[in-house]
PDB file of C-alpha atoms in Angstrom:
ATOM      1  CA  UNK A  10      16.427  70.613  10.424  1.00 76.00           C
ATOM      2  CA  UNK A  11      17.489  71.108  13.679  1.00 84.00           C
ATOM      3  CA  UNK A  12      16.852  68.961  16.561  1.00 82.00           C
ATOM      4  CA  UNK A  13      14.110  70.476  19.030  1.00 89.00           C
ATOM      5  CA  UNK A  14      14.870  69.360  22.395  1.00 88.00           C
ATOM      6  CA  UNK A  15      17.698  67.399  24.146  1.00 87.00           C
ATOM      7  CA  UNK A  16      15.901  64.280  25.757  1.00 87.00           C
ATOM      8  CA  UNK A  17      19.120  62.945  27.276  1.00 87.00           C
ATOM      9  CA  UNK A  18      19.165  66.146  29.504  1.00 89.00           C
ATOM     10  CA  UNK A  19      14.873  67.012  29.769  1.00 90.00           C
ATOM     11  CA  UNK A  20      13.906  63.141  30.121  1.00 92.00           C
ATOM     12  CA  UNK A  21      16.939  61.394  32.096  1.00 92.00           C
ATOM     13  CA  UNK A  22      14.863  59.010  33.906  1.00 95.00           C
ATOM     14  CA  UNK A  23      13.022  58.266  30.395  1.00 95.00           C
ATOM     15  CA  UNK A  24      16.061  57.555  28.498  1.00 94.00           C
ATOM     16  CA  UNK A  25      17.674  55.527  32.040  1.00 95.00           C
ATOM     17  CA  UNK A  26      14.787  53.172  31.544  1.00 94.00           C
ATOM     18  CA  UNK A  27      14.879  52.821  27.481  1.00 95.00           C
ATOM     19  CA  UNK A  28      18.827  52.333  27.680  1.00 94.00           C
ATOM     20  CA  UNK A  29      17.918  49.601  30.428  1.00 94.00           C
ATOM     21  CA  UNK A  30      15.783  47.854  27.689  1.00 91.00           C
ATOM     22  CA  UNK A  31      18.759  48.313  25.661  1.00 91.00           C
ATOM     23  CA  UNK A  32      20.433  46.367  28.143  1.00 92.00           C
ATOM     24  CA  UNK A  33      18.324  43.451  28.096  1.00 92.00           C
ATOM     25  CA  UNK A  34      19.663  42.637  24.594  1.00 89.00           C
ATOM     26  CA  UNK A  35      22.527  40.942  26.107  1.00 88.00           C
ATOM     27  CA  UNK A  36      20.758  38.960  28.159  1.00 91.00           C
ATOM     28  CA  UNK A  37      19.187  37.113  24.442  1.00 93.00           C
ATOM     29  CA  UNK A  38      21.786  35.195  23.082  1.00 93.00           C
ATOM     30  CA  UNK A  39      21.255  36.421  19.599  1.00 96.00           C
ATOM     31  CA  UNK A  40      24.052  37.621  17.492  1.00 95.00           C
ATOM     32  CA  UNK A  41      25.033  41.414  17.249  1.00 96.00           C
ATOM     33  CA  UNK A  42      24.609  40.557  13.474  1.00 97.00           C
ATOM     34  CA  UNK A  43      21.190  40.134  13.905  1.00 97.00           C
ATOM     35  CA  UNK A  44      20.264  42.396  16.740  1.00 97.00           C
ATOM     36  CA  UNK A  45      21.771  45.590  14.247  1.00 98.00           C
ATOM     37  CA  UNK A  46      20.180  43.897  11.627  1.00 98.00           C
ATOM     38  CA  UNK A  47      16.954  44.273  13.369  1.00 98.00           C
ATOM     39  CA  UNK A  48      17.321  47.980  14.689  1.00 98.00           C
ATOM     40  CA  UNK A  49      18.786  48.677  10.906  1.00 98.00           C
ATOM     41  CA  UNK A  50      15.764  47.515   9.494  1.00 98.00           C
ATOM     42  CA  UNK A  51      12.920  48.630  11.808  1.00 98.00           C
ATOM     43  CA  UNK A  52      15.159  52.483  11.433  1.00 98.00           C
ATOM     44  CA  UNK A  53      14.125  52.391   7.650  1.00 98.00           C
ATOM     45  CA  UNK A  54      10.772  51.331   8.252  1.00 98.00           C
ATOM     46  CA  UNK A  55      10.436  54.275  10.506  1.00 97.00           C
ATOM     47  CA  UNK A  56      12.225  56.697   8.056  1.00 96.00           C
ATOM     48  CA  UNK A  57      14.498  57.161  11.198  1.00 97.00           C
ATOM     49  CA  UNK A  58      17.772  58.652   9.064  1.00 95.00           C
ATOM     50  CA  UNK A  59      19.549  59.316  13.131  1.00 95.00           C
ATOM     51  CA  UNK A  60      19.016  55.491  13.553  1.00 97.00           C
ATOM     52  CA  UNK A  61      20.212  54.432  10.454  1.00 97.00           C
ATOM     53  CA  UNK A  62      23.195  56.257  10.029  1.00 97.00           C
ATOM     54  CA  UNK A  63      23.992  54.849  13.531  1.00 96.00           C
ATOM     55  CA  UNK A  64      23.172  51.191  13.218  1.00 98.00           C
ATOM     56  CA  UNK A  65      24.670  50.748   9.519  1.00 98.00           C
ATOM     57  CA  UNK A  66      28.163  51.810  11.569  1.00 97.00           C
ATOM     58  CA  UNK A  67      27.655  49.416  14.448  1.00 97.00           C
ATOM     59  CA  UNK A  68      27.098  46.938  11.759  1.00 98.00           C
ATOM     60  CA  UNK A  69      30.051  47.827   9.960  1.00 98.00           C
ATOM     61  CA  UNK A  70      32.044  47.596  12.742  1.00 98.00           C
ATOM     62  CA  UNK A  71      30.998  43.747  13.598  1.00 97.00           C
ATOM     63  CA  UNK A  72      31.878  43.039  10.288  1.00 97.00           C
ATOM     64  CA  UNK A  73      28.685  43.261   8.344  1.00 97.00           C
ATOM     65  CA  UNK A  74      28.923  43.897   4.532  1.00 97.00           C
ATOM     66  CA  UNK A  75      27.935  46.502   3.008  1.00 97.00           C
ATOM     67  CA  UNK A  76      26.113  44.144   0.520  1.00 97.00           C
ATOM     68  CA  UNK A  77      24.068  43.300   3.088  1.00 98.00           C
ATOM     69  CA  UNK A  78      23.231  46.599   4.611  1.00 97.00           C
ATOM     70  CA  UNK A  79      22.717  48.351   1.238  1.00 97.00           C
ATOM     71  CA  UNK A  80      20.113  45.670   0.612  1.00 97.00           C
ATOM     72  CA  UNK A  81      18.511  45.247   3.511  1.00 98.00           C
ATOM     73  CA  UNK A  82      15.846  47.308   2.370  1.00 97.00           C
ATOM     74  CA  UNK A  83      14.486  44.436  -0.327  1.00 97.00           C
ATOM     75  CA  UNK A  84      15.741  41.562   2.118  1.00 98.00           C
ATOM     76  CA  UNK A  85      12.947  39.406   0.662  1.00 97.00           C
ATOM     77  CA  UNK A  86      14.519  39.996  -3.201  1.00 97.00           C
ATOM     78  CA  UNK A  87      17.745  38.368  -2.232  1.00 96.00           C
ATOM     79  CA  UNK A  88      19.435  35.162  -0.927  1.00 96.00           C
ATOM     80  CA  UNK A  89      21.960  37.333   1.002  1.00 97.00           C
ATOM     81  CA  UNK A  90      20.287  36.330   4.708  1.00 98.00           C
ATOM     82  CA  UNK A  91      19.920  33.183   6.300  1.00 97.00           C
ATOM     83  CA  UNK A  92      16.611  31.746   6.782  1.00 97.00           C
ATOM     84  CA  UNK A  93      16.767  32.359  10.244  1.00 98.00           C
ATOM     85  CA  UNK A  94      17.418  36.381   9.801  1.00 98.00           C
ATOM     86  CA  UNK A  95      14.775  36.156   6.835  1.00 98.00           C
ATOM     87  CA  UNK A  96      12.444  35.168   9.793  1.00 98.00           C
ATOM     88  CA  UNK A  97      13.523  38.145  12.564  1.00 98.00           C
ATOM     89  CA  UNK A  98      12.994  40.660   9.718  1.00 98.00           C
ATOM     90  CA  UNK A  99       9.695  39.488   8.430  1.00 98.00           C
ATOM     91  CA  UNK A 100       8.994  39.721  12.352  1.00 98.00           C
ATOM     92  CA  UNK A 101       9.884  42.920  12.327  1.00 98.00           C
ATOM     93  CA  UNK A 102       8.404  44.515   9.250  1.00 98.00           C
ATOM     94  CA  UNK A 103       5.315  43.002  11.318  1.00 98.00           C
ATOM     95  CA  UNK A 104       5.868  44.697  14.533  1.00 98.00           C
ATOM     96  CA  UNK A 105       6.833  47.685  13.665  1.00 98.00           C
ATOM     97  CA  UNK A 106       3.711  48.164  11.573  1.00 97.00           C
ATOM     98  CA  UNK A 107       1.855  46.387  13.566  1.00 96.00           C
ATOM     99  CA  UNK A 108      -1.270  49.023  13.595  1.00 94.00           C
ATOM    100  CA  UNK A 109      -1.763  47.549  10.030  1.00 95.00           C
ATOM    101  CA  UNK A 110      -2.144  43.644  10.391  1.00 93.00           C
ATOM    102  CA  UNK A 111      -1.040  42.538  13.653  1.00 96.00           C
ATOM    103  CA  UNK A 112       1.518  39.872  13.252  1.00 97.00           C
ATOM    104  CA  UNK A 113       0.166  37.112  11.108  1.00 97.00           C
ATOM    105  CA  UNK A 114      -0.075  33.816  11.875  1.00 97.00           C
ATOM    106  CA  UNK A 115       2.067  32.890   8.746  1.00 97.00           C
ATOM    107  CA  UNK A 116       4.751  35.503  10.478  1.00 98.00           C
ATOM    108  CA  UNK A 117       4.601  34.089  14.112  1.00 98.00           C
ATOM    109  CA  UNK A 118       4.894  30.275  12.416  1.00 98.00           C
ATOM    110  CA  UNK A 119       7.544  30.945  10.332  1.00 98.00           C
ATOM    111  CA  UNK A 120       9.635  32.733  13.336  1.00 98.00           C
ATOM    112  CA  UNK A 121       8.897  29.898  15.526  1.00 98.00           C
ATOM    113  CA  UNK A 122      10.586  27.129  13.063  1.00 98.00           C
ATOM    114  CA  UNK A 123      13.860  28.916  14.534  1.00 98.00           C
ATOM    115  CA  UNK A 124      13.195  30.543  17.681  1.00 98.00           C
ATOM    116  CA  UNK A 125      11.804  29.390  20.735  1.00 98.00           C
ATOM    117  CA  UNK A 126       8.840  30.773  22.664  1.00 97.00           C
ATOM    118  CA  UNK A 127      11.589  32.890  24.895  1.00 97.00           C
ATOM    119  CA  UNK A 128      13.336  33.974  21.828  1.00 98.00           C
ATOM    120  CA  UNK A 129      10.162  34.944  19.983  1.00 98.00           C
ATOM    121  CA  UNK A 130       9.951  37.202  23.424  1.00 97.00           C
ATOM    122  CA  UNK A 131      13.311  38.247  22.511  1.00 97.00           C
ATOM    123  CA  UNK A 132      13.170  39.039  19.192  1.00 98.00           C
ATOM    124  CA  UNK A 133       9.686  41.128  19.907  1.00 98.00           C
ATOM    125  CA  UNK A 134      11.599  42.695  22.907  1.00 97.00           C
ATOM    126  CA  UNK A 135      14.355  44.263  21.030  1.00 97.00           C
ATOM    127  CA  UNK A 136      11.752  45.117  17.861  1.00 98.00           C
ATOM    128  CA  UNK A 137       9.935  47.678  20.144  1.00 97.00           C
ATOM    129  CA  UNK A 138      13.179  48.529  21.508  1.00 97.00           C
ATOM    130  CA  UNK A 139      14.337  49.837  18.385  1.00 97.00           C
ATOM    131  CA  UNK A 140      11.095  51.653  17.288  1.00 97.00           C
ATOM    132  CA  UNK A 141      11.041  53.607  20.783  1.00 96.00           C
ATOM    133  CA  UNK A 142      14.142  54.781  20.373  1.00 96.00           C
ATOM    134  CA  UNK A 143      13.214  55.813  16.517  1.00 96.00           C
ATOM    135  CA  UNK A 144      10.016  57.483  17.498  1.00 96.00           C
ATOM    136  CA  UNK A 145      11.765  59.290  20.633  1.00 94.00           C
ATOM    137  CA  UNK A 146      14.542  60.759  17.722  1.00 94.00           C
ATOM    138  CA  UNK A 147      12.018  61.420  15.084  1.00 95.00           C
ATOM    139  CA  UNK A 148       9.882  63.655  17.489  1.00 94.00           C
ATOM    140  CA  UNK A 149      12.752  65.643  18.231  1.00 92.00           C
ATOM    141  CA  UNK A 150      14.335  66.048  14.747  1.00 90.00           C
ATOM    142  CA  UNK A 151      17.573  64.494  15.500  1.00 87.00           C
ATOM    143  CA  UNK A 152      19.401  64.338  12.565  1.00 83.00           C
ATOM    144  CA  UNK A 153      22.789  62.420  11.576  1.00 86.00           C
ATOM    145  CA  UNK A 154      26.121  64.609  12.563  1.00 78.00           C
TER     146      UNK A 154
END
C-alpha cells in the first residue's frame, strides 16, 4: 500500500490546526505515560498500524514496558495499569466508538472518581485528538516506514 496523498504539503493549514490541538496536551498535566497510552490505544481501536508503530516508540522512549504496550490491547484482562489509567482507557474505548453507545454513565462515573470536570475535558480533548490524526492517516494509506 502506498500512501495516496501528502497532507502535510496539500492541507498545511489543516494539519497547523490539528498539531495545535496536539499542543494543548501540555497544557493537561497528565503524564506522557498516559497521554501515549491513550493515543496507543485509541490507534488499535482504529486499526491505525502508522499510529501505532509511532506511539509504541514514544512510549518506549519514556520508559514504558513493553509488557504494558504488548498488552494494552486486553487492558481490562490484567492488573498491569493503575486504576486511574484503567479509567482514561475505558474512556477511550468509549469515545472513540462513540457512534455505538455514547459514553455511559458507568464510564463518565468511573473517570470522574479520578479526574476532575477539567480533566475529564482533558482526557476527551486528547481522545479525539488521537482519532483525527488516525482517521486523517488511514484515509491516505500511510503506512509504517
Amino acid at each position: 500500500m502506498k500512501p495516496r496523498i501528502n497532507y502535510m504539503e496539500e492541507a498545511p493549514e489543516l494539519v497547523k490546526l490539528i498539531r495545535q490541538l496536539e499542543m494543548y496536551k501540555k497544557q493537561t498535566g497528565f503524564d506522557e505515560e498516559l497521554i501515549e497510552l491513550i493515543k496507543i490505544r485509541a490507534s488499535q481501536l482504529n486499526n491505525c498500524a502508522f499510529c501505532i508503530n509511532m506511539h509504541t516508540k514514544d512510549a518506549r522512549k519514556l520508559g514504558e514496558t513493553e509488557q504494558r504496550i504488548y498488552c494494552l490491547s486486553a487492558w481490562q484482562e490484567t492488573n498491569f495499569y493503575s486504576e486511574e489509567e484503567r479509567a482514561a482507557l475505558e474512556l477511550t474505548e468509549a469515545v472513540t466508538k462513540i457512534g455505538e453507545n455514547g459514553v455511559p454513565e458507568d464510564v463518565y462515573q468511573t473517570v470522574r472518581q479520578y479526574f476532575n470536570e477539567k480533566q475529564y475535558i482533558d482526557l476527551v480533548a486528547l481522545i479525539i485528538t488521537i482519532n483525527c490524526w488516525n482517521r486523517l492517516s488511514i484515509a491516505n494509506n500511510n503506512v509504517p516506514e
